[in-house]
Amino acid sequence: MTQYIPVTMCHDCGLLQQISHMPEDGAVQCCRCDATLRKRQRVEPAKSIEHTLALVITALVLLIISNVYPIIQVETEGHEIAATLFGCVKYLFSNEMEFLAGLIFLTTIGAPLIQLTGLLYILLPVNFNRMPPYYAPQIYHLVRIITSWSMLEVLMLGILVSVVKLSAMATVVPSIALWTLALLMIFIAAILSDLDTEMLWEKISPRIRAVELEKLKRGTQLTNCHNCHFLCTVSPAHESCCPRCNVTIHFRKPDSLNRCTALLIAASVLYIPANLLPVMVVTSFGKTEGDTIINGVMYLATSGDLPLAIILFIASIFVPTIKLIILSLLLITVHFKSEWRPRERTYLYRLTEFIGRWSMVDIFVDTLMAALIQIQGLMVIEVGVGAVAFGAVVVLTMLAAMAFDPRLIWDNMEKINE
Ligand SMILES: [Zn+2]
Ligand SMILES: [Zn+2]
């Protein structure tokens, strides 16, 4: 049976609170900032590991099929071109766009592969009541980090947008990997929602006891581990390690404001070439034209694809801009120790974490179009340098959001209330 730790600390506002009972359905939320503290599992705790293991094995098979077969095939003027995921990475690499090739590889192949093989390595022995495998906590830590970079749902949206755009210039035939990728996306979402992480930590680090609050000395600093959410004591004098997963823990993310500001400045600088330089270069009958992000959206809007234009506008223009604005607002208000609406500012922080990855849609669309439309003498599409700058903006804003510690918003409030 899963034992829910009765005392927990909110990861978004740092408030220590007791979970008196788990509701029959739904989740327990923080009473101060509404962050989800515990979720009731859909699957019975006794069957959670076995159920997740079955999902992981199926997802691995789907991942292999998705990488062996093409995603879509384009037929035009007697030419047939098929694009595989790895083919897109190879195309970018051979066109000297190593950064974009690496980014596409990480978000669509590398991250899901590490996530699934890591879970298989841990769950297989645990399911058969064997000892947890060597380095299980470290590997589970890696799985949790890499999960933020797995973007199959964004890739699926990118493929759908590409299919609509391509169907205006050629016959588009969906291939087997398109369907297996859609299934893989659903399986990975099910794994993330059904895996009882608290129980898995108990299985791979079984001898760890929860902190006994009543035995703590006055003034002891507590924090929850950023990796496994275990409540630990921290010493300001020296580095502490989480007793459950062994990662270095800090009372607050170290240098959060400085790191977030530096990443945000770098993202804002690259935001300019990302919007001014072409993300896609089309050569048709000897004439070469570059398309910036806004050109692409305007073209779709005027050619009758309004829903598609709206999707691309939100993902490529609205989301990166709003992320830069929100993160700047959070940094400025924390720097000036503002008391202004801490709960709403925490909501804004969670929004930036959630929406950031969706800007990758444009990169996926440009890469797929370029990998598929390579008909020499008729039409050739290439990925423009603007896409490299845009990819860097997406990565930098995601890293900036990860570097920001939302508990700093509430630390100011606590000092005021003291
Ligand atoms: Zn909270
Ligand atoms: Zn930990």
GROMACS .gro file of C-alpha atoms and ligand atoms in nm:
model
  420
    1MET     CA    1   0.000   0.000   0.000
    2THR     CA    2   0.118   0.354  -0.070
    3GLN     CA    3   0.181   0.554   0.244
    4TYR     CA    4   0.109   0.918   0.184
    5ILE     CA    5   0.340   1.140   0.387
    6PRO     CA    6   0.104   1.347   0.599
    7VAL     CA    7   0.322   1.659   0.600
    8THR     CA    8   0.439   1.810   0.277
    9MET     CA    9   0.581   2.135   0.150
   10CYS     CA   10   0.436   2.309  -0.154
   11HIS     CA   11   0.688   2.312  -0.438
   12ASP     CA   12   0.551   2.642  -0.573
   13CYS     CA   13   0.511   2.855  -0.258
   14GLY     CA   14   0.708   2.664   0.010
   15LEU     CA   15   0.419   2.642   0.260
   16LEU     CA   16   0.437   2.347   0.499
   17GLN     CA   17   0.100   2.178   0.527
   18GLN     CA   18  -0.067   1.860   0.643
   19ILE     CA   19  -0.259   1.630   0.412
   20SER     CA   20  -0.531   1.505   0.645
   21HIS     CA   21  -0.704   1.287   0.386
   22MET     CA   22  -0.695   1.207   0.018
   23PRO     CA   23  -1.022   1.293  -0.157
   24GLU     CA   24  -1.203   1.003  -0.329
   25ASP     CA   25  -1.121   1.148  -0.666
   26GLY     CA   26  -0.909   1.436  -0.787
   27ALA     CA   27  -0.612   1.591  -0.611
   28VAL     CA   28  -0.500   1.772  -0.297
   29GLN     CA   29  -0.415   2.134  -0.369
   30CYS     CA   30  -0.203   2.383  -0.181
   31CYS     CA   31  -0.425   2.603   0.035
   32ARG     CA   32  -0.215   2.911  -0.052
   33CYS     CA   33  -0.127   2.889  -0.424
   34ASP     CA   34  -0.347   2.602  -0.554
   35ALA     CA   35  -0.049   2.391  -0.673
   36THR     CA   36  -0.126   2.017  -0.693
   37LEU     CA   37   0.040   1.849  -0.394
   38ARG     CA   38  -0.086   1.492  -0.433
   39LYS     CA   39  -0.296   1.324  -0.699
   40ARG     CA   40  -0.513   1.019  -0.641
   41GLN     CA   41  -0.389   0.748  -0.875
   42ARG     CA   42  -0.628   0.608  -1.133
   43VAL     CA   43  -0.472   0.263  -1.094
   44GLU     CA   44  -0.483   0.063  -0.769
   45PRO     CA   45  -0.147   0.107  -0.585
   46ALA     CA   46  -0.084  -0.273  -0.583
   47LYS     CA   47  -0.107  -0.284  -0.962
   48SER     CA   48   0.060   0.050  -1.040
   49ILE     CA   49   0.409  -0.089  -1.117
   50GLU     CA   50   0.283  -0.380  -1.329
   51HIS     CA   51   0.042  -0.152  -1.517
   52THR     CA   52   0.314   0.109  -1.586
   53LEU     CA   53   0.562  -0.161  -1.693
   54ALA     CA   54   0.313  -0.292  -1.952
   55LEU     CA   55   0.264   0.064  -2.083
   56VAL     CA   56   0.643   0.123  -2.098
   57ILE     CA   57   0.708  -0.198  -2.298
   58THR     CA   58   0.428  -0.116  -2.546
   59ALA     CA   59   0.553   0.244  -2.577
   60LEU     CA   60   0.908   0.121  -2.651
   61VAL     CA   61   0.777  -0.100  -2.935
   62LEU     CA   62   0.581   0.198  -3.071
   63LEU     CA   63   0.893   0.419  -3.047
   64ILE     CA   64   1.095   0.168  -3.252
   65ILE     CA   65   0.824   0.143  -3.522
   66SER     CA   66   0.790   0.526  -3.528
   67ASN     CA   67   1.161   0.556  -3.607
   68VAL     CA   68   1.186   0.277  -3.862
   69TYR     CA   69   0.895   0.376  -4.086
   70PRO     CA   70   0.825   0.712  -4.256
   71ILE     CA   71   0.581   0.960  -4.097
   72ILE     CA   72   0.442   1.105  -4.417
   73GLN     CA   73   0.500   1.060  -4.787
   74VAL     CA   74   0.461   1.328  -5.052
   75GLU     CA   75   0.379   1.257  -5.417
   76THR     CA   76   0.412   1.530  -5.676
   77GLU     CA   77   0.495   1.543  -6.049
   78GLY     CA   78   0.601   1.178  -6.044
   79HIS     CA   79   0.830   1.226  -5.743
   80GLU     CA   80   0.776   1.035  -5.420
   81ILE     CA   81   0.954   1.151  -5.104
   82ALA     CA   82   0.906   1.003  -4.758
   83ALA     CA   83   1.024   1.157  -4.431
   84THR     CA   84   1.132   0.963  -4.123
   85LEU     CA   85   1.207   1.132  -3.790
   86PHE     CA   86   1.571   1.038  -3.814
   87GLY     CA   87   1.574   1.152  -4.179
   88CYS     CA   88   1.471   1.504  -4.060
   89VAL     CA   89   1.759   1.507  -3.808
   90LYS     CA   90   2.003   1.387  -4.077
   91TYR     CA   91   1.878   1.653  -4.321
   92LEU     CA   92   1.943   1.933  -4.069
   93PHE     CA   93   2.283   1.789  -3.977
   94SER     CA   94   2.395   1.769  -4.341
   95ASN     CA   95   2.281   2.132  -4.390
   96GLU     CA   96   2.513   2.248  -4.110
   97MET     CA   97   2.231   2.313  -3.866
   98GLU     CA   98   2.375   2.097  -3.589
   99PHE     CA   99   2.197   2.287  -3.309
  100LEU     CA  100   1.852   2.234  -3.465
  101ALA     CA  101   1.940   1.870  -3.553
  102GLY     CA  102   2.036   1.811  -3.189
  103LEU     CA  103   1.722   1.985  -3.062
  104ILE     CA  104   1.490   1.781  -3.286
  105PHE     CA  105   1.675   1.460  -3.195
  106LEU     CA  106   1.651   1.534  -2.822
  107THR     CA  107   1.283   1.633  -2.819
  108THR     CA  108   1.146   1.359  -3.047
  109ILE     CA  109   1.381   1.058  -3.025
  110GLY     CA  110   1.642   1.095  -2.746
  111ALA     CA  111   1.417   1.212  -2.461
  112PRO     CA  112   1.139   0.950  -2.512
  113LEU     CA  113   1.406   0.678  -2.556
  114ILE     CA  114   1.590   0.768  -2.232
  115GLN     CA  115   1.256   0.811  -2.050
  116LEU     CA  116   1.126   0.467  -2.154
  117THR     CA  117   1.449   0.263  -2.127
  118GLY     CA  118   1.523   0.425  -1.787
  119LEU     CA  119   1.178   0.330  -1.657
  120LEU     CA  120   1.210  -0.024  -1.801
  121TYR     CA  121   1.548  -0.065  -1.623
  122ILE     CA  122   1.394   0.034  -1.288
  123LEU     CA  123   1.044  -0.116  -1.314
  124LEU     CA  124   1.141  -0.462  -1.444
  125PRO     CA  125   1.323  -0.586  -1.128
  126VAL     CA  126   1.092  -0.388  -0.894
  127ASN     CA  127   0.787  -0.557  -1.053
  128PHE     CA  128   0.932  -0.904  -0.981
  129ASN     CA  129   1.015  -0.806  -0.619
  130ARG     CA  130   1.389  -0.812  -0.684
  131MET     CA  131   1.638  -0.563  -0.539
  132PRO     CA  132   1.620  -0.221  -0.707
  133PRO     CA  133   1.883  -0.210  -0.987
  134TYR     CA  134   2.218  -0.030  -0.949
  135TYR     CA  135   2.194   0.350  -0.962
  136ALA     CA  136   1.811   0.335  -0.970
  137PRO     CA  137   1.765   0.675  -0.791
  138GLN     CA  138   2.016   0.844  -1.026
  139ILE     CA  139   1.853   0.693  -1.336
  140TYR     CA  140   1.505   0.791  -1.216
  141HIS     CA  141   1.641   1.145  -1.159
  142LEU     CA  142   1.762   1.150  -1.522
  143VAL     CA  143   1.421   1.023  -1.641
  144ARG     CA  144   1.248   1.306  -1.453
  145ILE     CA  145   1.481   1.573  -1.600
  146ILE     CA  146   1.453   1.443  -1.957
  147THR     CA  147   1.070   1.428  -1.938
  148SER     CA  148   1.054   1.812  -1.969
  149TRP     CA  149   1.230   1.783  -2.307
  150SER     CA  150   1.012   1.508  -2.457
  151MET     CA  151   0.777   1.691  -2.696
  152LEU     CA  152   0.583   1.428  -2.889
  153GLU     CA  153   0.250   1.613  -2.846
  154VAL     CA  154   0.406   1.927  -2.999
  155LEU     CA  155   0.555   1.716  -3.282
  156MET     CA  156   0.207   1.573  -3.355
  157LEU     CA  157   0.065   1.926  -3.387
  158GLY     CA  158   0.361   2.015  -3.613
  159ILE     CA  159   0.291   1.712  -3.834
  160LEU     CA  160  -0.079   1.806  -3.864
  161VAL     CA  161   0.008   2.165  -3.963
  162SER     CA  162   0.265   2.035  -4.216
  163VAL     CA  163   0.012   1.793  -4.369
  164VAL     CA  164  -0.237   2.080  -4.426
  165LYS     CA  165   0.036   2.309  -4.569
  166LEU     CA  166   0.182   2.034  -4.791
  167SER     CA  167  -0.156   1.922  -4.925
  168ALA     CA  168  -0.179   2.261  -5.102
  169MET     CA  169   0.128   2.172  -5.314
  170ALA     CA  170   0.130   1.790  -5.338
  171THR     CA  171  -0.052   1.467  -5.255
  172VAL     CA  172   0.020   1.380  -4.894
  173VAL     CA  173  -0.002   1.017  -4.781
  174PRO     CA  174   0.017   0.951  -4.405
  175SER     CA  175   0.246   0.656  -4.327
  176ILE     CA  176   0.253   0.401  -4.046
  177ALA     CA  177   0.481   0.607  -3.817
  178LEU     CA  178   0.221   0.886  -3.803
  179TRP     CA  179  -0.027   0.651  -3.634
  180THR     CA  180   0.233   0.488  -3.407
  181LEU     CA  181   0.357   0.835  -3.300
  182ALA     CA  182   0.000   0.934  -3.208
  183LEU     CA  183  -0.033   0.614  -3.001
  184LEU     CA  184   0.309   0.667  -2.845
  185MET     CA  185   0.205   1.018  -2.738
  186ILE     CA  186  -0.106   0.873  -2.564
  187PHE     CA  187   0.097   0.592  -2.398
  188ILE     CA  188   0.361   0.833  -2.262
  189ALA     CA  189   0.085   1.061  -2.125
  190ALA     CA  190  -0.072   0.753  -1.955
  191ILE     CA  191   0.267   0.649  -1.806
  192LEU     CA  192   0.322   0.998  -1.661
  193SER     CA  193  -0.027   1.014  -1.514
  194ASP     CA  194  -0.051   0.652  -1.385
  195LEU     CA  195   0.295   0.599  -1.235
  196ASP     CA  196   0.275   0.635  -0.857
  197THR     CA  197   0.604   0.827  -0.814
  198GLU     CA  198   0.580   0.836  -0.433
  199MET     CA  199   0.549   0.455  -0.423
  200LEU     CA  200   0.832   0.407  -0.674
  201TRP     CA  201   1.066   0.623  -0.460
  202GLU     CA  202   0.972   0.411  -0.158
  203LYS     CA  203   1.063   0.095  -0.353
  204ILE     CA  204   1.398   0.220  -0.484
  205SER     CA  205   1.506   0.395  -0.159
  206PRO     CA  206   1.317   0.185   0.099
  207ARG     CA  207   1.502   0.262   0.423
  208ILE     CA  208   1.440   0.636   0.435
  209ARG     CA  209   1.222   0.771   0.714
  210ALA     CA  210   1.015   1.086   0.688
  211VAL     CA  211   1.129   1.391   0.885
  212GLU     CA  212   0.969   1.395   1.232
  213LEU     CA  213   0.866   1.754   1.275
  214GLU     CA  214   0.808   1.731   1.651
  215LYS     CA  215   1.172   1.625   1.704
  216LEU     CA  216   1.321   1.914   1.505
  217LYS     CA  217   1.506   2.195   1.681
  218ARG     CA  218   1.362   2.545   1.654
  219GLY     CA  219   1.490   2.735   1.352
  220THR     CA  220   1.574   2.423   1.146
  221GLN     CA  221   1.525   2.500   0.778
  222LEU     CA  222   1.307   2.259   0.582
  223THR     CA  223   1.269   2.224   0.209
  224ASN     CA  224   1.134   1.965  -0.029
  225CYS     CA  225   1.377   1.793  -0.264
  226HIS     CA  226   1.333   1.935  -0.616
  227ASN     CA  227   1.374   1.586  -0.761
  228CYS     CA  228   1.173   1.344  -0.542
  229HIS     CA  229   0.973   1.597  -0.330
  230PHE     CA  230   1.097   1.437  -0.006
  231LEU     CA  231   1.081   1.677   0.288
  232CYS     CA  232   1.441   1.734   0.408
  233THR     CA  233   1.627   1.952   0.652
  234VAL     CA  234   1.881   2.190   0.498
  235SER     CA  235   2.175   2.359   0.656
  236PRO     CA  236   2.263   2.709   0.529
  237ALA     CA  237   2.626   2.647   0.636
  238HIS     CA  238   2.706   2.352   0.410
  239GLU     CA  239   2.570   2.161   0.111
  240SER     CA  240   2.296   1.908   0.194
  241CYS     CA  241   2.196   1.594   0.008
  242CYS     CA  242   1.847   1.448  -0.018
  243PRO     CA  243   1.854   1.125   0.191
  244ARG     CA  244   1.614   0.957  -0.053
  245CYS     CA  245   1.749   1.035  -0.401
  246ASN     CA  246   2.094   1.173  -0.310
  247VAL     CA  247   2.074   1.493  -0.522
  248THR     CA  248   2.217   1.816  -0.380
  249ILE     CA  249   1.940   2.020  -0.225
  250HIS     CA  250   1.916   2.390  -0.155
  251PHE     CA  251   1.666   2.591   0.048
  252ARG     CA  252   1.594   2.787  -0.272
  253LYS     CA  253   1.729   2.730  -0.625
  254PRO     CA  254   2.085   2.875  -0.616
  255ASP     CA  255   2.134   3.205  -0.803
  256SER     CA  256   1.779   3.176  -0.933
  257LEU     CA  257   1.730   3.546  -1.018
  258ASN     CA  258   2.075   3.591  -1.176
  259ARG     CA  259   2.051   3.277  -1.389
  260CYS     CA  260   1.695   3.354  -1.497
  261THR     CA  261   1.787   3.715  -1.586
  262ALA     CA  262   2.092   3.606  -1.791
  263LEU     CA  263   1.889   3.345  -1.983
  264LEU     CA  264   1.606   3.592  -2.040
  265ILE     CA  265   1.843   3.861  -2.177
  266ALA     CA  266   1.999   3.604  -2.416
  267ALA     CA  267   1.649   3.494  -2.529
  268SER     CA  268   1.537   3.857  -2.583
  269VAL     CA  269   1.846   3.931  -2.797
  270LEU     CA  270   1.788   3.622  -3.014
  271TYR     CA  271   1.415   3.704  -3.037
  272ILE     CA  272   1.505   3.984  -3.283
  273PRO     CA  273   1.681   3.769  -3.553
  274ALA     CA  274   1.426   3.492  -3.488
  275ASN     CA  275   1.153   3.729  -3.611
  276LEU     CA  276   1.346   3.922  -3.876
  277LEU     CA  277   1.536   3.641  -4.052
  278PRO     CA  278   1.364   3.380  -4.269
  279VAL     CA  279   1.271   3.052  -4.098
  280MET     CA  280   1.205   2.888  -4.435
  281VAL     CA  281   1.362   2.949  -4.777
  282VAL     CA  282   1.160   2.838  -5.083
  283THR     CA  283   1.322   2.802  -5.426
  284SER     CA  284   1.061   2.755  -5.697
  285PHE     CA  285   1.147   2.758  -6.070
  286GLY     CA  286   1.479   2.932  -5.999
  287LYS     CA  287   1.323   3.204  -5.780
  288THR     CA  288   1.428   3.209  -5.415
  289GLU     CA  289   1.213   3.363  -5.141
  290GLY     CA  290   1.260   3.372  -4.766
  291ASP     CA  291   0.965   3.346  -4.526
  292THR     CA  292   0.983   3.495  -4.177
  293ILE     CA  293   0.751   3.365  -3.902
  294ILE     CA  294   0.503   3.650  -3.949
  295ASN     CA  295   0.512   3.608  -4.333
  296GLY     CA  296   0.420   3.240  -4.289
  297VAL     CA  297   0.125   3.326  -4.063
  298MET     CA  298   0.004   3.606  -4.297
  299TYR     CA  299   0.031   3.375  -4.599
  300LEU     CA  300  -0.187   3.112  -4.426
  301ALA     CA  301  -0.442   3.374  -4.314
  302THR     CA  302  -0.479   3.523  -4.663
  303SER     CA  303  -0.489   3.186  -4.841
  304GLY     CA  304  -0.796   3.074  -4.647
  305ASP     CA  305  -0.633   2.858  -4.376
  306LEU     CA  306  -0.745   3.081  -4.089
  307PRO     CA  307  -0.754   2.810  -3.814
  308LEU     CA  308  -0.399   2.704  -3.906
  309ALA     CA  309  -0.286   3.069  -3.914
  310ILE     CA  310  -0.431   3.117  -3.563
  311ILE     CA  311  -0.253   2.803  -3.430
  312LEU     CA  312   0.082   2.916  -3.573
  313PHE     CA  313   0.027   3.274  -3.453
  314ILE     CA  314  -0.040   3.153  -3.096
  315ALA     CA  315   0.250   2.902  -3.092
  316SER     CA  316   0.516   3.107  -3.271
  317ILE     CA  317   0.438   3.471  -3.194
  318PHE     CA  318   0.204   3.497  -2.895
  319VAL     CA  319   0.361   3.225  -2.672
  320PRO     CA  320   0.730   3.336  -2.695
  321THR     CA  321   0.634   3.704  -2.652
  322ILE     CA  322   0.407   3.641  -2.353
  323LYS     CA  323   0.673   3.417  -2.195
  324LEU     CA  324   0.935   3.692  -2.219
  325ILE     CA  325   0.687   3.944  -2.071
  326ILE     CA  326   0.573   3.716  -1.784
  327LEU     CA  327   0.926   3.611  -1.685
  328SER     CA  328   1.041   3.976  -1.692
  329LEU     CA  329   0.743   4.075  -1.476
  330LEU     CA  330   0.820   3.795  -1.226
  331LEU     CA  331   1.188   3.890  -1.208
  332ILE     CA  332   1.114   4.261  -1.160
  333THR     CA  333   0.845   4.205  -0.893
  334VAL     CA  334   1.066   3.960  -0.698
  335HIS     CA  335   1.368   4.192  -0.727
  336PHE     CA  336   1.169   4.486  -0.586
  337LYS     CA  337   1.011   4.259  -0.319
  338SER     CA  338   0.662   4.338  -0.445
  339GLU     CA  339   0.354   4.230  -0.248
  340TRP     CA  340   0.138   4.246  -0.559
  341ARG     CA  341  -0.093   3.942  -0.609
  342PRO     CA  342   0.142   3.652  -0.520
  343ARG     CA  343  -0.117   3.384  -0.604
  344GLU     CA  344  -0.180   3.528  -0.952
  345ARG     CA  345   0.196   3.562  -1.013
  346THR     CA  346   0.237   3.192  -0.921
  347TYR     CA  347  -0.038   3.109  -1.174
  348LEU     CA  348   0.154   3.309  -1.437
  349TYR     CA  349   0.471   3.115  -1.354
  350ARG     CA  350   0.288   2.782  -1.401
  351LEU     CA  351   0.146   2.912  -1.730
  352THR     CA  352   0.496   2.986  -1.868
  353GLU     CA  353   0.611   2.636  -1.769
  354PHE     CA  354   0.311   2.482  -1.947
  355ILE     CA  355   0.305   2.684  -2.269
  356GLY     CA  356   0.679   2.717  -2.339
  357ARG     CA  357   0.724   2.391  -2.530
  358TRP     CA  358   0.441   2.464  -2.778
  359SER     CA  359   0.655   2.721  -2.964
  360MET     CA  360   0.855   2.426  -3.104
  361VAL     CA  361   0.566   2.367  -3.350
  362ASP     CA  362   0.715   2.607  -3.604
  363ILE     CA  363   1.055   2.434  -3.593
  364PHE     CA  364   0.891   2.093  -3.652
  365VAL     CA  365   0.682   2.231  -3.942
  366ASP     CA  366   0.982   2.398  -4.114
  367THR     CA  367   1.198   2.084  -4.076
  368LEU     CA  368   0.933   1.845  -4.206
  369MET     CA  369   0.851   2.069  -4.505
  370ALA     CA  370   1.222   2.102  -4.589
  371ALA     CA  371   1.284   1.727  -4.556
  372LEU     CA  372   0.990   1.650  -4.785
  373ILE     CA  373   1.003   1.918  -5.054
  374GLN     CA  374   1.337   1.853  -5.224
  375ILE     CA  375   1.237   1.833  -5.590
  376GLN     CA  376   1.536   1.974  -5.777
  377GLY     CA  377   1.438   2.201  -6.069
  378LEU     CA  378   1.079   2.232  -5.943
  379MET     CA  379   1.066   2.326  -5.578
  380VAL     CA  380   1.318   2.308  -5.295
  381ILE     CA  381   1.242   2.414  -4.936
  382GLU     CA  382   1.523   2.479  -4.690
  383VAL     CA  383   1.523   2.570  -4.323
  384GLY     CA  384   1.632   2.934  -4.280
  385VAL     CA  385   1.875   3.071  -4.019
  386GLY     CA  386   1.582   3.242  -3.843
  387ALA     CA  387   1.471   2.894  -3.731
  388VAL     CA  388   1.804   2.841  -3.549
  389ALA     CA  389   1.757   3.169  -3.359
  390PHE     CA  390   1.393   3.079  -3.289
  391GLY     CA  391   1.491   2.732  -3.160
  392ALA     CA  392   1.746   2.899  -2.930
  393VAL     CA  393   1.473   3.137  -2.800
  394VAL     CA  394   1.249   2.838  -2.715
  395VAL     CA  395   1.533   2.654  -2.533
  396LEU     CA  396   1.653   2.967  -2.346
  397THR     CA  397   1.303   3.066  -2.228
  398MET     CA  398   1.240   2.707  -2.111
  399LEU     CA  399   1.571   2.710  -1.919
  400ALA     CA  400   1.486   3.056  -1.776
  401ALA     CA  401   1.148   2.926  -1.647
  402MET     CA  402   1.327   2.623  -1.494
  403ALA     CA  403   1.584   2.852  -1.327
  404PHE     CA  404   1.319   3.074  -1.168
  405ASP     CA  405   1.216   2.973  -0.816
  406PRO     CA  406   0.846   3.063  -0.761
  407ARG     CA  407   0.891   3.035  -0.382
  408LEU     CA  408   1.081   3.367  -0.399
  409ILE     CA  409   0.746   3.537  -0.474
  410TRP     CA  410   0.615   3.413  -0.137
  411ASP     CA  411   0.937   3.465   0.062
  412ASN     CA  412   0.881   3.842   0.034
  413MET     CA  413   0.526   3.803   0.166
  414GLU     CA  414   0.645   3.593   0.463
  415LYS     CA  415   0.905   3.856   0.557
  416ILE     CA  416   0.634   4.125   0.546
  417ASN     CA  417   0.397   3.915   0.764
  418GLU     CA  418   0.665   3.835   1.025
  419ZN      ZN  419   0.160   2.648  -0.258
  420ZN      ZN  420   1.520   1.370  -0.331
   0.00000   0.00000   0.00000
